[in-house]
Coordinates of C-alpha atoms in Angstrom, one line a residue:
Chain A
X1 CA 55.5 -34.0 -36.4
X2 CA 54.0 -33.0 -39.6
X3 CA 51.6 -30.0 -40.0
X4 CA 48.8 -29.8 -43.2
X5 CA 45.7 -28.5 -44.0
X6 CA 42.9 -28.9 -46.1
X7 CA 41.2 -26.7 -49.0
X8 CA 38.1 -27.9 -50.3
X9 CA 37.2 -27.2 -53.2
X10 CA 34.1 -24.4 -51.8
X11 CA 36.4 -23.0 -49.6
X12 CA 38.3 -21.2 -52.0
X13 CA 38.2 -17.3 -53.2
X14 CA 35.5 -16.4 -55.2
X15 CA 35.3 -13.9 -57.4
X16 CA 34.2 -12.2 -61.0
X17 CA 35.6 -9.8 -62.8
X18 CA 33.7 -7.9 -65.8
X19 CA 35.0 -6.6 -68.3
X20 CA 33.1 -3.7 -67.7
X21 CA 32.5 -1.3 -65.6
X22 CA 36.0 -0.5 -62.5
X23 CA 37.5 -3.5 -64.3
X24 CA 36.5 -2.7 -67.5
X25 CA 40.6 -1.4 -68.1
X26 CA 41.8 -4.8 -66.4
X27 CA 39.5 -7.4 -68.1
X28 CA 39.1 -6.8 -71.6
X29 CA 36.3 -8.2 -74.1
X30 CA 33.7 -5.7 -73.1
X31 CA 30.3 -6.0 -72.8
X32 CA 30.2 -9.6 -72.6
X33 CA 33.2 -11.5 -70.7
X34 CA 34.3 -12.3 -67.7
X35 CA 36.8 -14.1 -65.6
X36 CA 36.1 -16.3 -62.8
X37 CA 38.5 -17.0 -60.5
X38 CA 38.7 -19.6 -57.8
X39 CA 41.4 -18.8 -55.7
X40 CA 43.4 -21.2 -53.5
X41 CA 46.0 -18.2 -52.2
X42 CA 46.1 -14.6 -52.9
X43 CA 46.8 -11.5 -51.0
X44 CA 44.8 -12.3 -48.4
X45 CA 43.4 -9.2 -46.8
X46 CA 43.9 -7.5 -50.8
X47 CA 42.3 -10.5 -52.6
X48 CA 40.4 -13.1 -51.8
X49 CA 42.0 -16.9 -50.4
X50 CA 44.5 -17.8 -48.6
X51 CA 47.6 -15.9 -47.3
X52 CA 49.8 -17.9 -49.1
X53 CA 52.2 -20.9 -48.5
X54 CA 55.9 -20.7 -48.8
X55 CA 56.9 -18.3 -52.1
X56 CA 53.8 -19.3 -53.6
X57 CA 51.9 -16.2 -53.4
X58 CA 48.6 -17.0 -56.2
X59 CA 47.1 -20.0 -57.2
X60 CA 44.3 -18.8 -59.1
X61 CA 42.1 -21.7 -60.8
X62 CA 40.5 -19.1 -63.7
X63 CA 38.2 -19.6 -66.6
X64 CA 37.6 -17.1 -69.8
X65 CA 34.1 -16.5 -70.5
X66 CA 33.6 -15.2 -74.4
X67 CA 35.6 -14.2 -77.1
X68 CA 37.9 -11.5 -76.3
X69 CA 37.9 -12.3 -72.6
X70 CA 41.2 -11.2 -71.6
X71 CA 44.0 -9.7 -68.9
X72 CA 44.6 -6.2 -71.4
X73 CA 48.6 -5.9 -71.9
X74 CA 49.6 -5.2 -68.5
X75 CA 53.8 -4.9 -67.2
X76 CA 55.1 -6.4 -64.7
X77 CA 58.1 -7.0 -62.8
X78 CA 59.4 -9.4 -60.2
X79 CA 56.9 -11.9 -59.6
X80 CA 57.5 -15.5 -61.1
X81 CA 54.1 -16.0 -63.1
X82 CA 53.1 -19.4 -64.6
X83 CA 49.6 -20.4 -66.2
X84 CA 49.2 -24.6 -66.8
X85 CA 46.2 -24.2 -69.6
X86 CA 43.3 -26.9 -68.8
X87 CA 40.8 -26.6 -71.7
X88 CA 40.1 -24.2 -74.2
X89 CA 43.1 -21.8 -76.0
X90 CA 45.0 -19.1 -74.4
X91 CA 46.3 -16.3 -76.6
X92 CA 49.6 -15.1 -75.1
X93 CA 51.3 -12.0 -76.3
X94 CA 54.6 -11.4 -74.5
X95 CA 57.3 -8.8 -74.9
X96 CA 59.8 -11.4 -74.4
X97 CA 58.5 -13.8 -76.3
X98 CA 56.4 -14.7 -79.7
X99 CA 52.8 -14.3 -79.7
X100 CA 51.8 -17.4 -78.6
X101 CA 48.9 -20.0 -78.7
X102 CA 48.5 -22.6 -75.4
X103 CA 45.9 -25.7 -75.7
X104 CA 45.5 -28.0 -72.6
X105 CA 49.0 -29.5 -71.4
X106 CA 50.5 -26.6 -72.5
X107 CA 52.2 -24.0 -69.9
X108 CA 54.5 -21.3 -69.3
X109 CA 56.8 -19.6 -66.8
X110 CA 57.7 -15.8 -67.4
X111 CA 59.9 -14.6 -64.6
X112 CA 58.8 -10.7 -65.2
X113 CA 62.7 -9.6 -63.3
X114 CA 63.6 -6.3 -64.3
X115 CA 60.4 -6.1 -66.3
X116 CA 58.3 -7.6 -69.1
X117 CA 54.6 -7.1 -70.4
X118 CA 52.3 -9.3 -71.3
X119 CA 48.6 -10.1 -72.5
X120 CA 46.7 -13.3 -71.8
X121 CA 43.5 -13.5 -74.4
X122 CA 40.8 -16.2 -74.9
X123 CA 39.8 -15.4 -78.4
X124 CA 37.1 -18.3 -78.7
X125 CA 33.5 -19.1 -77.5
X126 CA 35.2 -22.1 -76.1
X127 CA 36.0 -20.8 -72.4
X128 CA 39.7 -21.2 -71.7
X129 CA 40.4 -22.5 -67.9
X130 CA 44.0 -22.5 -66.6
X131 CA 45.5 -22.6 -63.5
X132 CA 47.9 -19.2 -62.2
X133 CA 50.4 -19.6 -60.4
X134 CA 52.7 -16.6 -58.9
X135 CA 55.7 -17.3 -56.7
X136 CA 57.9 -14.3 -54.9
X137 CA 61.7 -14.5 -57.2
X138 CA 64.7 -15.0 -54.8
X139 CA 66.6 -11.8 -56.6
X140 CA 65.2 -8.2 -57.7
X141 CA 65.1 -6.9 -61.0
X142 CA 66.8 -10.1 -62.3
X143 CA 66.8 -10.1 -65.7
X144 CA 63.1 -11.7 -67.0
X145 CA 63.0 -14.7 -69.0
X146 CA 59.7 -16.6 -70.5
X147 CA 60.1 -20.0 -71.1
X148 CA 56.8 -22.7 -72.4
X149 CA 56.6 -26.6 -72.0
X150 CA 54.2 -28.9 -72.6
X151 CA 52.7 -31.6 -70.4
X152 CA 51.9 -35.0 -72.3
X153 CA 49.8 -36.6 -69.9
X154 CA 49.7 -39.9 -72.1
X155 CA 53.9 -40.0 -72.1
X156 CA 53.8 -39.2 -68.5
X157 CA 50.6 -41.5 -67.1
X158 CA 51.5 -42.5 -63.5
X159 CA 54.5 -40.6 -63.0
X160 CA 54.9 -37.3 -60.8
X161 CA 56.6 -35.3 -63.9
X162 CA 58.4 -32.1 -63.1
X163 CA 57.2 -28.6 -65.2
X164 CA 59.2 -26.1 -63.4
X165 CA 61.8 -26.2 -60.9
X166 CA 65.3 -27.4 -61.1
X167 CA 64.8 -31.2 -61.5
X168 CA 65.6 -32.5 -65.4
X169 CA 63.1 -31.8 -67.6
X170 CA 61.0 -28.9 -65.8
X171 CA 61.6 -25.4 -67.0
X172 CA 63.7 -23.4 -64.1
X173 CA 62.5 -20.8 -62.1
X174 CA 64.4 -18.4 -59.6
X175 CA 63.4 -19.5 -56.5
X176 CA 63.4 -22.9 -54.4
X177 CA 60.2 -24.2 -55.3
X178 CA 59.0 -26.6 -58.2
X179 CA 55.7 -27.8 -59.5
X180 CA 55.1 -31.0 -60.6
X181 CA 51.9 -32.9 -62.3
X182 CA 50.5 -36.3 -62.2
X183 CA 47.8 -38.3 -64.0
X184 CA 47.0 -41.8 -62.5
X185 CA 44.9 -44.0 -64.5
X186 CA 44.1 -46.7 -61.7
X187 CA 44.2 -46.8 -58.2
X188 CA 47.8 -46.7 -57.7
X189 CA 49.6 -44.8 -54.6
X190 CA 52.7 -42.3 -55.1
X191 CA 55.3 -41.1 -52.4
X192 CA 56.2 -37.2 -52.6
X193 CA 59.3 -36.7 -51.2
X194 CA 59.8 -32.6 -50.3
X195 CA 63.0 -31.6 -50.8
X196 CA 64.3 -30.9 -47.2
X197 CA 62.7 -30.2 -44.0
X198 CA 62.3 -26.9 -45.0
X199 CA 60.1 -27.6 -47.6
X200 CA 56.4 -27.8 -48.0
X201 CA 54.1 -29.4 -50.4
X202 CA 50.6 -28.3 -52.2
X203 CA 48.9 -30.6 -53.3
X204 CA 45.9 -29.7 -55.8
X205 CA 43.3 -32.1 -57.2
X206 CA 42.5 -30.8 -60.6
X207 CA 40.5 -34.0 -61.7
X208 CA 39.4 -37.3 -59.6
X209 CA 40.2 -38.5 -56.6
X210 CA 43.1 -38.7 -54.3
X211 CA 44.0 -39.5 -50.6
X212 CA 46.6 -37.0 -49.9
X213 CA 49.1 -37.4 -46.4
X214 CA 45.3 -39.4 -45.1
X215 CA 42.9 -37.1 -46.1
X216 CA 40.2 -37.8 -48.9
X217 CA 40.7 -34.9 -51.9
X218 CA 38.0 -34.8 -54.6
X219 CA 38.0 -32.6 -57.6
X220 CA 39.1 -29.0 -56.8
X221 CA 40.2 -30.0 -53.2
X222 CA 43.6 -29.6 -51.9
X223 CA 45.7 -30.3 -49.5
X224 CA 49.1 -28.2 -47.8
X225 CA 51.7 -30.7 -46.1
X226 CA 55.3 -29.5 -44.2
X227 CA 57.4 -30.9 -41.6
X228 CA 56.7 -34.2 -42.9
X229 CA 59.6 -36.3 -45.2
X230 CA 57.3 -37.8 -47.5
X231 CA 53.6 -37.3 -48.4
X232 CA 51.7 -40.6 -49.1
X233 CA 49.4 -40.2 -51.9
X234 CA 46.9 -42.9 -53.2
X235 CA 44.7 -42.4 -56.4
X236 CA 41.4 -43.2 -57.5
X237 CA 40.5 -45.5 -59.9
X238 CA 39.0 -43.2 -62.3
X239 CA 41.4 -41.1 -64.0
X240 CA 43.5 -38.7 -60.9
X241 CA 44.8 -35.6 -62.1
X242 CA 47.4 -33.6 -59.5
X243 CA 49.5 -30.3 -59.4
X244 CA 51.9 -30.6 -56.8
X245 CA 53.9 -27.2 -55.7
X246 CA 56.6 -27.7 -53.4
X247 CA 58.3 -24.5 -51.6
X248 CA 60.5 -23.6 -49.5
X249 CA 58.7 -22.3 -46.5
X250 CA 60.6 -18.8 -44.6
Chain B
X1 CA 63.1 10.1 -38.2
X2 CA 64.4 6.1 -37.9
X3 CA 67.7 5.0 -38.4
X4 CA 66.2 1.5 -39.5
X5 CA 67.3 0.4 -43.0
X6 CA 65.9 1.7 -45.9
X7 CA 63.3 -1.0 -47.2
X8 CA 61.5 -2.5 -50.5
X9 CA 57.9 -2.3 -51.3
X10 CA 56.5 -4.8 -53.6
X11 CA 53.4 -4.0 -55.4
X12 CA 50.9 -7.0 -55.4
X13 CA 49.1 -6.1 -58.0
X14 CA 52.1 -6.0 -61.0
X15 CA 55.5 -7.1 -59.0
X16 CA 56.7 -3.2 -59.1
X17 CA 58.7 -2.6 -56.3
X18 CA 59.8 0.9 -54.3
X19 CA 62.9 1.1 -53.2
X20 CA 63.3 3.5 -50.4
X21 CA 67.0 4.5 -51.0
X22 CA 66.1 5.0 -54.6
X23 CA 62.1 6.9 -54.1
X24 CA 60.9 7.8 -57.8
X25 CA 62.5 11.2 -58.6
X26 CA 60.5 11.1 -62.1
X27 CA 57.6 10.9 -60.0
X28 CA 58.3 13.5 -57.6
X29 CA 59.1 11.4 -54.5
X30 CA 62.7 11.6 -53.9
X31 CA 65.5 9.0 -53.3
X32 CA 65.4 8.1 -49.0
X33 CA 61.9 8.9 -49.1
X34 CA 60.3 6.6 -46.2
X35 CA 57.6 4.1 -47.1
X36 CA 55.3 5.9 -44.2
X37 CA 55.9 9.2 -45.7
X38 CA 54.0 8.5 -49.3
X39 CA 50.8 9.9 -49.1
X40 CA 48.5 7.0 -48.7
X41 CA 46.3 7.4 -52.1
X42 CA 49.3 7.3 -53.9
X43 CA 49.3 4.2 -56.1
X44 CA 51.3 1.9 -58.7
X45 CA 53.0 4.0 -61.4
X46 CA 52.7 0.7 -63.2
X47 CA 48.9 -0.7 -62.7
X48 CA 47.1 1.5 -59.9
X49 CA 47.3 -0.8 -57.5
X50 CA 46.9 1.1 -54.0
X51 CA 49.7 1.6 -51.5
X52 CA 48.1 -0.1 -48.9
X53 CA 48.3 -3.5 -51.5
X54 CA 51.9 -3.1 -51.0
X55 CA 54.1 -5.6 -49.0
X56 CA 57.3 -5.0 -47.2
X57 CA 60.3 -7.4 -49.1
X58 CA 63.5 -8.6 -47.6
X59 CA 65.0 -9.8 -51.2
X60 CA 68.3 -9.1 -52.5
X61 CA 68.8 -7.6 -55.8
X62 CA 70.1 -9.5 -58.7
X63 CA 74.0 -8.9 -59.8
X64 CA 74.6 -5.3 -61.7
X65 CA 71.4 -3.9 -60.1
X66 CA 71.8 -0.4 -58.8
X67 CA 71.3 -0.6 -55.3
X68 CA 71.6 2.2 -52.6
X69 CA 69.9 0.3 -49.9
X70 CA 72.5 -1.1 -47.5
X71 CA 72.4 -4.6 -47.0
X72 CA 70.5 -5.5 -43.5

């Protein structure tokens, strides 16, 4: 029998972080920016949102406000951390990578391992939203990697495409779990098949309208699906826009 | 004094995680040094984060990672 529940859109996290002020050393750009974050998980009890679902441990839908707005270089180890850039231009400074600028479609993956430090910047008046995403690794101290792709929504239109995970053409992660994206231009419907019982699925309406395993999903709404061998999703008929994270759950 | 295994605490905040069997010896808490027996305003040698923002992990440690802990 297969378990689910529904995230609207209102019912996520809410918060705001200044760049001044106690997070004046977290978000940089000071006096004027400031992040917003709408979180679908977190910490829980430590952050705002949900618990969590599987190794997914963040999903964080985020905008930079101002020029400068940004995450100051911070380290970090362990945690799988991967930002899918909606609007706007993220500045990404990485110590194992270039210096790096992301537009919308673009994305990356930086398994932190053993350690890595990074910097995410909006340096425009244009805010920058993108979509966080941290998943728990399956090793310690592994050694980190940071890997970008790019998401053509035109070359993909109507197709659940793989970013990250261990299907062709997604960027691999250390851990059972993959993240997938699809744009539907019509009303169309898709079948998501987890990859075992012990997987789960997220399903997260970034744009449009989708009914997800029954239940209605409008912009920002989302849905959480396990136990279940396939997930029947049917699309809108204005343009439908999806993340789906599937996870091994326990 | 518990015989349990010696555990990992990952940080929520960054990713850092304690290692029981290893403590921080550059930071003055030496290797065995129990979770429950760092003072509880000590935080994240890496961001700050507080210990209570720390989670208990059950994840094996990559290949060629020193490791005292036994395995559970």
């Amino acid at each position: 029998m297969s378990q689910s529940f529904t995230l609207r859109a209102n019912e996520r996290g809410n918060e705001k972080i200044l760049s001044t002020g106690p997070t004046a050393s977290y978000v940089g750009g000071h006096p004027d920016a400031f992040v917003t974050r709408r979180s679908s998980f977190n910490f829980h009890d430590y952050q705002s949102g949900r618990p969590g679902f599987g190794k997914i441990r963040v999903f964080g839908d985020e905008t930079f406000n101002h020029p400068g707005c940004s995450y100051s270089m911070h380290r970090h180890h362990n945690f799988i951390i991967a930002a899918f850039v909606l609007s706007g231009t993220l500045t990404h400074l990485n110590t194992l990578g270039d210096n790096d600028e992301l537009k919308a479609g673009d994305f990356y993956a930086f398994s932190a391992g053993s350690g890595g430090l990074h910097e995410e910047l909006n340096l425009h008046a244009e805010p920058m939203q993108a979509i966080y995403l941290w998943m728990l690794p399956n090793q310690l101290l592994a050694p980190p990697s940071f890997q970008m792709g790019h998401f053509d929504r035109v070359a993909s239109m109507n197709r659940i495409t793989p970013l990250l995970g261990d299907q062709a053409g997604a960027i691999p992660v250390p851990q059972d779990a993959r993240v997938s994206r699809l744009v539907s231009d019509a009303p169309n419907t898709f079948v998501y098949r987890p990859r075992s019982p012990a997987h789960g699925v997220y399903a997260f309406v970034l744009e449009g309208e989708m009914r997800c395993d029954g239940t209605l999903l409008g912009t920002r709404d989302s849905r959480g699906v396990w136990a279940a061998d396939e997930i029947v999703c049917q699309t809108g008929a204005s343009e439908t826009d999806v993340l789906f994270v599937e996870t091994v759950l326990q | 004094m518990t015989t349990d295994a010696l555990k990992v605490w990952l940080c929520l905040g960054c990713g850092f995680s304690y290692d029981e069997a290893m403590g921080l010896p550059e930071h003055g808490i030496a290797a065995g040094t129990r979770w429950a027996d760092i003072p509880e305003d000590w935080c994240c040698p890496d961001c700050g984060t507080p210990k209570s923002r720390f989670e208990m992990v059950e994840i094996g440690y990559a290949a060629g990672q020193p490791s005292l802990a036994l395995a559970a």
